[in-house]
PDB file of C-alpha atoms and ligand atoms in Angstrom:
ATOM      1  CA  UNK A1142     114.405  84.685 102.560  1.00  0.00           C
ATOM      2  CA  UNK A1143     118.081  84.695 101.587  1.00  0.00           C
ATOM      3  CA  UNK A1144     120.297  87.397 103.061  1.00  0.00           C
ATOM      4  CA  UNK A1145     120.625  89.317  99.775  1.00  0.00           C
ATOM      5  CA  UNK A1146     116.842  89.636  99.563  1.00  0.00           C
ATOM      6  CA  UNK A1147     116.671  90.474 103.263  1.00  0.00           C
ATOM      7  CA  UNK A1148     119.095  93.366 102.738  1.00  0.00           C
ATOM      8  CA  UNK A1149     117.176  94.568  99.704  1.00  0.00           C
ATOM      9  CA  UNK A1150     113.969  94.299 101.688  1.00  0.00           C
ATOM     10  CA  UNK A1151     115.377  96.302 104.558  1.00  0.00           C
ATOM     11  CA  UNK A1152     116.930  99.000 102.348  1.00  0.00           C
ATOM     12  CA  UNK A1153     113.821  99.478 100.227  1.00  0.00           C
ATOM     13  CA  UNK A1154     111.504  99.637 103.242  1.00  0.00           C
ATOM     14  CA  UNK A1155     113.800 102.095 105.036  1.00  0.00           C
ATOM     15  CA  UNK A1156     114.181 104.283 101.940  1.00  0.00           C
ATOM     16  CA  UNK A1157     110.437 104.496 101.214  1.00  0.00           C
ATOM     17  CA  UNK A1158     109.419 104.916 104.855  1.00  0.00           C
ATOM     18  CA  UNK A1159     111.957 107.674 105.535  1.00  0.00           C
ATOM     19  CA  UNK A1160     111.475 109.439 102.201  1.00  0.00           C
ATOM     20  CA  UNK A1161     107.976 108.486 101.136  1.00  0.00           C
ATOM     21  CA  UNK A1162     107.120 109.349  97.523  1.00  0.00           C
ATOM     22  CA  UNK A1163     103.919 111.285  96.809  1.00  0.00           C
ATOM     23  CA  UNK A1164     103.550 112.112 100.513  1.00  0.00           C
ATOM     24  CA  UNK A1165     101.138 115.051 100.457  1.00  0.00           C
ATOM     25  CA  UNK A1166      97.453 115.761 100.121  1.00  0.00           C
ATOM     26  CA  UNK A1167      95.754 116.648  96.813  1.00  0.00           C
ATOM     27  CA  UNK A1168      93.360 119.590  97.244  1.00  0.00           C
ATOM     28  CA  UNK A1169      91.268 118.791  94.172  1.00  0.00           C
ATOM     29  CA  UNK A1170      91.276 115.000  94.494  1.00  0.00           C
ATOM     30  CA  UNK A1171      88.278 113.309  92.900  1.00  0.00           C
ATOM     31  CA  UNK A1172      88.454 110.377  95.332  1.00  0.00           C
ATOM     32  CA  UNK A1173      89.840 109.916  98.822  1.00  0.00           C
ATOM     33  CA  UNK A1174      89.576 107.472 101.691  1.00  0.00           C
ATOM     34  CA  UNK A1175      91.080 106.846 105.092  1.00  0.00           C
ATOM     35  CA  UNK A1176      92.656 103.509 105.929  1.00  0.00           C
ATOM     36  CA  UNK A1177      92.781 102.321 109.500  1.00  0.00           C
ATOM     37  CA  UNK A1178      94.533  99.329 111.019  1.00  0.00           C
ATOM     38  CA  UNK A1179      92.535  98.604 114.191  1.00  0.00           C
ATOM     39  CA  UNK A1180      95.294  96.383 115.560  1.00  0.00           C
ATOM     40  CA  UNK A1181      97.788  99.211 115.958  1.00  0.00           C
ATOM     41  CA  UNK A1182      95.724 102.365 115.434  1.00  0.00           C
ATOM     42  CA  UNK A1183      97.740 103.483 112.410  1.00  0.00           C
ATOM     43  CA  UNK A1184      95.926 105.671 109.894  1.00  0.00           C
ATOM     44  CA  UNK A1185      96.624 106.889 106.412  1.00  0.00           C
ATOM     45  CA  UNK A1186      94.643 108.884 103.911  1.00  0.00           C
ATOM     46  CA  UNK A1187      94.818 108.372 100.170  1.00  0.00           C
ATOM     47  CA  UNK A1188      94.016 111.025  97.555  1.00  0.00           C
ATOM     48  CA  UNK A1189      93.329 110.146  93.916  1.00  0.00           C
ATOM     49  CA  UNK A1190      92.679 112.205  90.815  1.00  0.00           C
ATOM     50  CA  UNK A1191      90.847 110.252  88.169  1.00  0.00           C
ATOM     51  CA  UNK A1192      90.576 111.479  84.598  1.00  0.00           C
ATOM     52  CA  UNK A1193      88.035 109.187  83.016  1.00  0.00           C
ATOM     53  CA  UNK A1194      89.405 105.778  83.868  1.00  0.00           C
ATOM     54  CA  UNK A1195      92.986 106.912  84.398  1.00  0.00           C
ATOM     55  CA  UNK A1196      94.644 107.583  87.762  1.00  0.00           C
ATOM     56  CA  UNK A1197      96.449 110.790  86.829  1.00  0.00           C
ATOM     57  CA  UNK A1198      97.600 111.576  90.364  1.00  0.00           C
ATOM     58  CA  UNK A1199      97.731 109.724  93.669  1.00  0.00           C
ATOM     59  CA  UNK A1200      99.226 110.692  97.022  1.00  0.00           C
ATOM     60  CA  UNK A1201      98.914 109.912 100.706  1.00  0.00           C
ATOM     61  CA  UNK A1202      99.401 111.355 104.177  1.00  0.00           C
ATOM     62  CA  UNK A1203      99.289 109.784 107.602  1.00  0.00           C
ATOM     63  CA  UNK A1204     101.102 107.972 110.303  1.00  0.00           C
ATOM     64  CA  UNK A1205     102.038 104.361 110.145  1.00  0.00           C
ATOM     65  CA  UNK A1206     104.776 101.872 110.682  1.00  0.00           C
ATOM     66  CA  UNK A1207     107.700 101.652 108.257  1.00  0.00           C
ATOM     67  CA  UNK A1208     106.081  98.855 106.240  1.00  0.00           C
ATOM     68  CA  UNK A1209     102.697 100.567 105.839  1.00  0.00           C
ATOM     69  CA  UNK A1210     104.370 103.802 104.800  1.00  0.00           C
ATOM     70  CA  UNK A1211     106.758 102.084 102.405  1.00  0.00           C
ATOM     71  CA  UNK A1212     103.895 100.107 100.904  1.00  0.00           C
ATOM     72  CA  UNK A1213     101.817 103.257 100.367  1.00  0.00           C
ATOM     73  CA  UNK A1214     104.824 105.016  98.834  1.00  0.00           C
ATOM     74  CA  UNK A1215     105.568 102.140  96.430  1.00  0.00           C
ATOM     75  CA  UNK A1216     101.904 101.829  95.559  1.00  0.00           C
ATOM     76  CA  UNK A1217     101.637 105.488  94.537  1.00  0.00           C
ATOM     77  CA  UNK A1218     104.723 105.142  92.324  1.00  0.00           C
ATOM     78  CA  UNK A1219     103.397 102.018  90.648  1.00  0.00           C
ATOM     79  CA  UNK A1220      99.782 103.047  90.215  1.00  0.00           C
ATOM     80  CA  UNK A1221     100.180 106.636  88.981  1.00  0.00           C
ATOM     81  CA  UNK A1222      99.231 106.751  85.299  1.00  0.00           C
ATOM     82  CA  UNK A1223      97.502 103.358  85.362  1.00  0.00           C
ATOM     83  CA  UNK A1224      93.817 102.738  84.670  1.00  0.00           C
ATOM     84  CA  UNK A1225      91.440 101.607  87.401  1.00  0.00           C
ATOM     85  CA  UNK A1226      91.306  98.194  85.735  1.00  0.00           C
ATOM     86  CA  UNK A1227      95.107  97.919  85.812  1.00  0.00           C
ATOM     87  CA  UNK A1228      95.123  98.937  89.492  1.00  0.00           C
ATOM     88  CA  UNK A1229      92.571  96.224  90.294  1.00  0.00           C
ATOM     89  CA  UNK A1230      94.693  93.587  88.555  1.00  0.00           C
ATOM     90  CA  UNK A1231      97.861  94.671  90.406  1.00  0.00           C
ATOM     91  CA  UNK A1232      95.925  94.876  93.710  1.00  0.00           C
ATOM     92  CA  UNK A1233      94.505  91.357  93.348  1.00  0.00           C
ATOM     93  CA  UNK A1234      97.862  89.908  92.434  1.00  0.00           C
ATOM     94  CA  UNK A1235      99.689  91.733  95.238  1.00  0.00           C
ATOM     95  CA  UNK A1236      97.077  90.709  97.789  1.00  0.00           C
ATOM     96  CA  UNK A1237      97.334  87.048  96.804  1.00  0.00           C
ATOM     97  CA  UNK A1238     101.107  87.133  96.899  1.00  0.00           C
ATOM     98  CA  UNK A1239     101.380  89.077 100.178  1.00  0.00           C
ATOM     99  CA  UNK A1240      99.004  86.669 101.894  1.00  0.00           C
ATOM    100  CA  UNK A1241     101.051  83.736 100.657  1.00  0.00           C
ATOM    101  CA  UNK A1242      98.565  82.286  98.195  1.00  0.00           C
ATOM    102  CA  UNK A1243     100.143  83.141  94.860  1.00  0.00           C
ATOM    103  CA  UNK A1244     103.540  82.464  93.345  1.00  0.00           C
ATOM    104  CA  UNK A1245     105.836  85.495  93.353  1.00  0.00           C
ATOM    105  CA  UNK A1246     106.517  86.199  89.645  1.00  0.00           C
ATOM    106  CA  UNK A1247     110.210  86.450  88.656  1.00  0.00           C
ATOM    107  CA  UNK A1248     109.757  89.946  87.210  1.00  0.00           C
ATOM    108  CA  UNK A1249     107.839  91.317  90.172  1.00  0.00           C
ATOM    109  CA  UNK A1250     110.241  94.235  90.684  1.00  0.00           C
ATOM    110  CA  UNK A1251     110.047  96.228  93.892  1.00  0.00           C
ATOM    111  CA  UNK A1252     106.803  94.571  94.919  1.00  0.00           C
ATOM    112  CA  UNK A1253     108.709  91.305  95.147  1.00  0.00           C
ATOM    113  CA  UNK A1254     110.600  92.786  98.070  1.00  0.00           C
ATOM    114  CA  UNK A1255     107.421  94.018  99.735  1.00  0.00           C
ATOM    115  CA  UNK A1256     105.766  90.647  99.177  1.00  0.00           C
ATOM    116  CA  UNK A1257     108.395  89.353 101.628  1.00  0.00           C
ATOM    117  CA  UNK A1258     105.868  90.192 104.386  1.00  0.00           C
ATOM    118  CA  UNK A1259     104.249  86.836 103.631  1.00  0.00           C
ATOM    119  CA  UNK A1260     106.965  85.411 105.859  1.00  0.00           C
ATOM    120  CA  UNK A1261     105.767  87.628 108.731  1.00  0.00           C
ATOM    121  CA  UNK A1262     101.979  87.160 108.984  1.00  0.00           C
ATOM    122  CA  UNK A1263     101.545  89.906 111.580  1.00  0.00           C
ATOM    123  CA  UNK A1264     102.878  92.438 109.055  1.00  0.00           C
ATOM    124  CA  UNK A1265     100.606  91.522 106.144  1.00  0.00           C
ATOM    125  CA  UNK A1266      97.989  94.049 107.287  1.00  0.00           C
ATOM    126  CA  UNK A1267     100.677  96.745 107.355  1.00  0.00           C
ATOM    127  CA  UNK A1268     101.646  96.001 103.759  1.00  0.00           C
ATOM    128  CA  UNK A1269      98.092  95.819 102.437  1.00  0.00           C
ATOM    129  CA  UNK A1270      96.527  98.792 104.280  1.00  0.00           C
ATOM    130  CA  UNK A1271      97.205 101.360 101.542  1.00  0.00           C
ATOM    131  CA  UNK A1272      95.990  98.954  98.838  1.00  0.00           C
ATOM    132  CA  UNK A1273      92.651  98.362 100.591  1.00  0.00           C
ATOM    133  CA  UNK A1274      92.335 102.117 101.030  1.00  0.00           C
ATOM    134  CA  UNK A1275      92.863 102.881  97.328  1.00  0.00           C
ATOM    135  CA  UNK A1276      90.319 100.192  96.467  1.00  0.00           C
ATOM    136  CA  UNK A1277      87.799 101.740  98.905  1.00  0.00           C
ATOM    137  CA  UNK A1278      88.403 105.253  97.533  1.00  0.00           C
ATOM    138  CA  UNK A1279      87.858 104.081  93.950  1.00  0.00           C
ATOM    139  CA  UNK A1280      84.600 102.423  95.037  1.00  0.00           C
ATOM    140  CA  UNK A1281      83.414 105.741  96.488  1.00  0.00           C
ATOM    141  CA  UNK A1282      83.799 104.595 100.101  1.00  0.00           C
ATOM    142  CA  UNK A1283      85.494 106.999 102.469  1.00  0.00           C
ATOM    143  CA  UNK A1284      87.201 104.505 104.709  1.00  0.00           C
ATOM    144  CA  UNK A1285      88.791 101.080 104.687  1.00  0.00           C
ATOM    145  CA  UNK A1286      89.870  98.715 107.409  1.00  0.00           C
ATOM    146  CA  UNK A1287      92.280  95.859 107.049  1.00  0.00           C
ATOM    147  CA  UNK A1288      90.296  92.669 107.291  1.00  0.00           C
TER     148      UNK A1288
HETATM  149 FE1  FES B1759     100.331  99.678 112.198  1.00  0.00          FE
HETATM  150 FE2  FES B1759     101.919  98.401 110.635  1.00  0.00          FE
HETATM  151  S1  FES B1759     102.010  98.404 112.786  1.00  0.00           S
HETATM  152  S2  FES B1759     100.145  99.488 110.071  1.00  0.00           S
END
């Protein structure tokens, strides 16, 4: 990673972990699930409101490292207003990129910075925890573990 990207990476992670967006519960959520990283014990809970196929609201609470919190925060910003199908496409692509299998697209925006975890294999689970948890919630499961 060049130093410009490293700075961007650090600033974005710090910003979203210190001031997480959509960091609250949703009392009338239609879907929710808890994500657990067994390696560190960190937990987060995702709340989703689905209207038909559209994710009209999404939020999270919980305790986690800076990367897991920043990832959850970015995810909620990106996914709010999207359809389930669009979420699944973004999730698949992000998972491939974060685990180092896919090319990082030029126009990958903020997720490009988060995908930088591929250079730190121990942190991949931190970055993908919230994504697995949203996927589990949408499938009607109430918990997800990083694999
Ligand atoms: Fe626990 Fe990152 S160290 S999720």
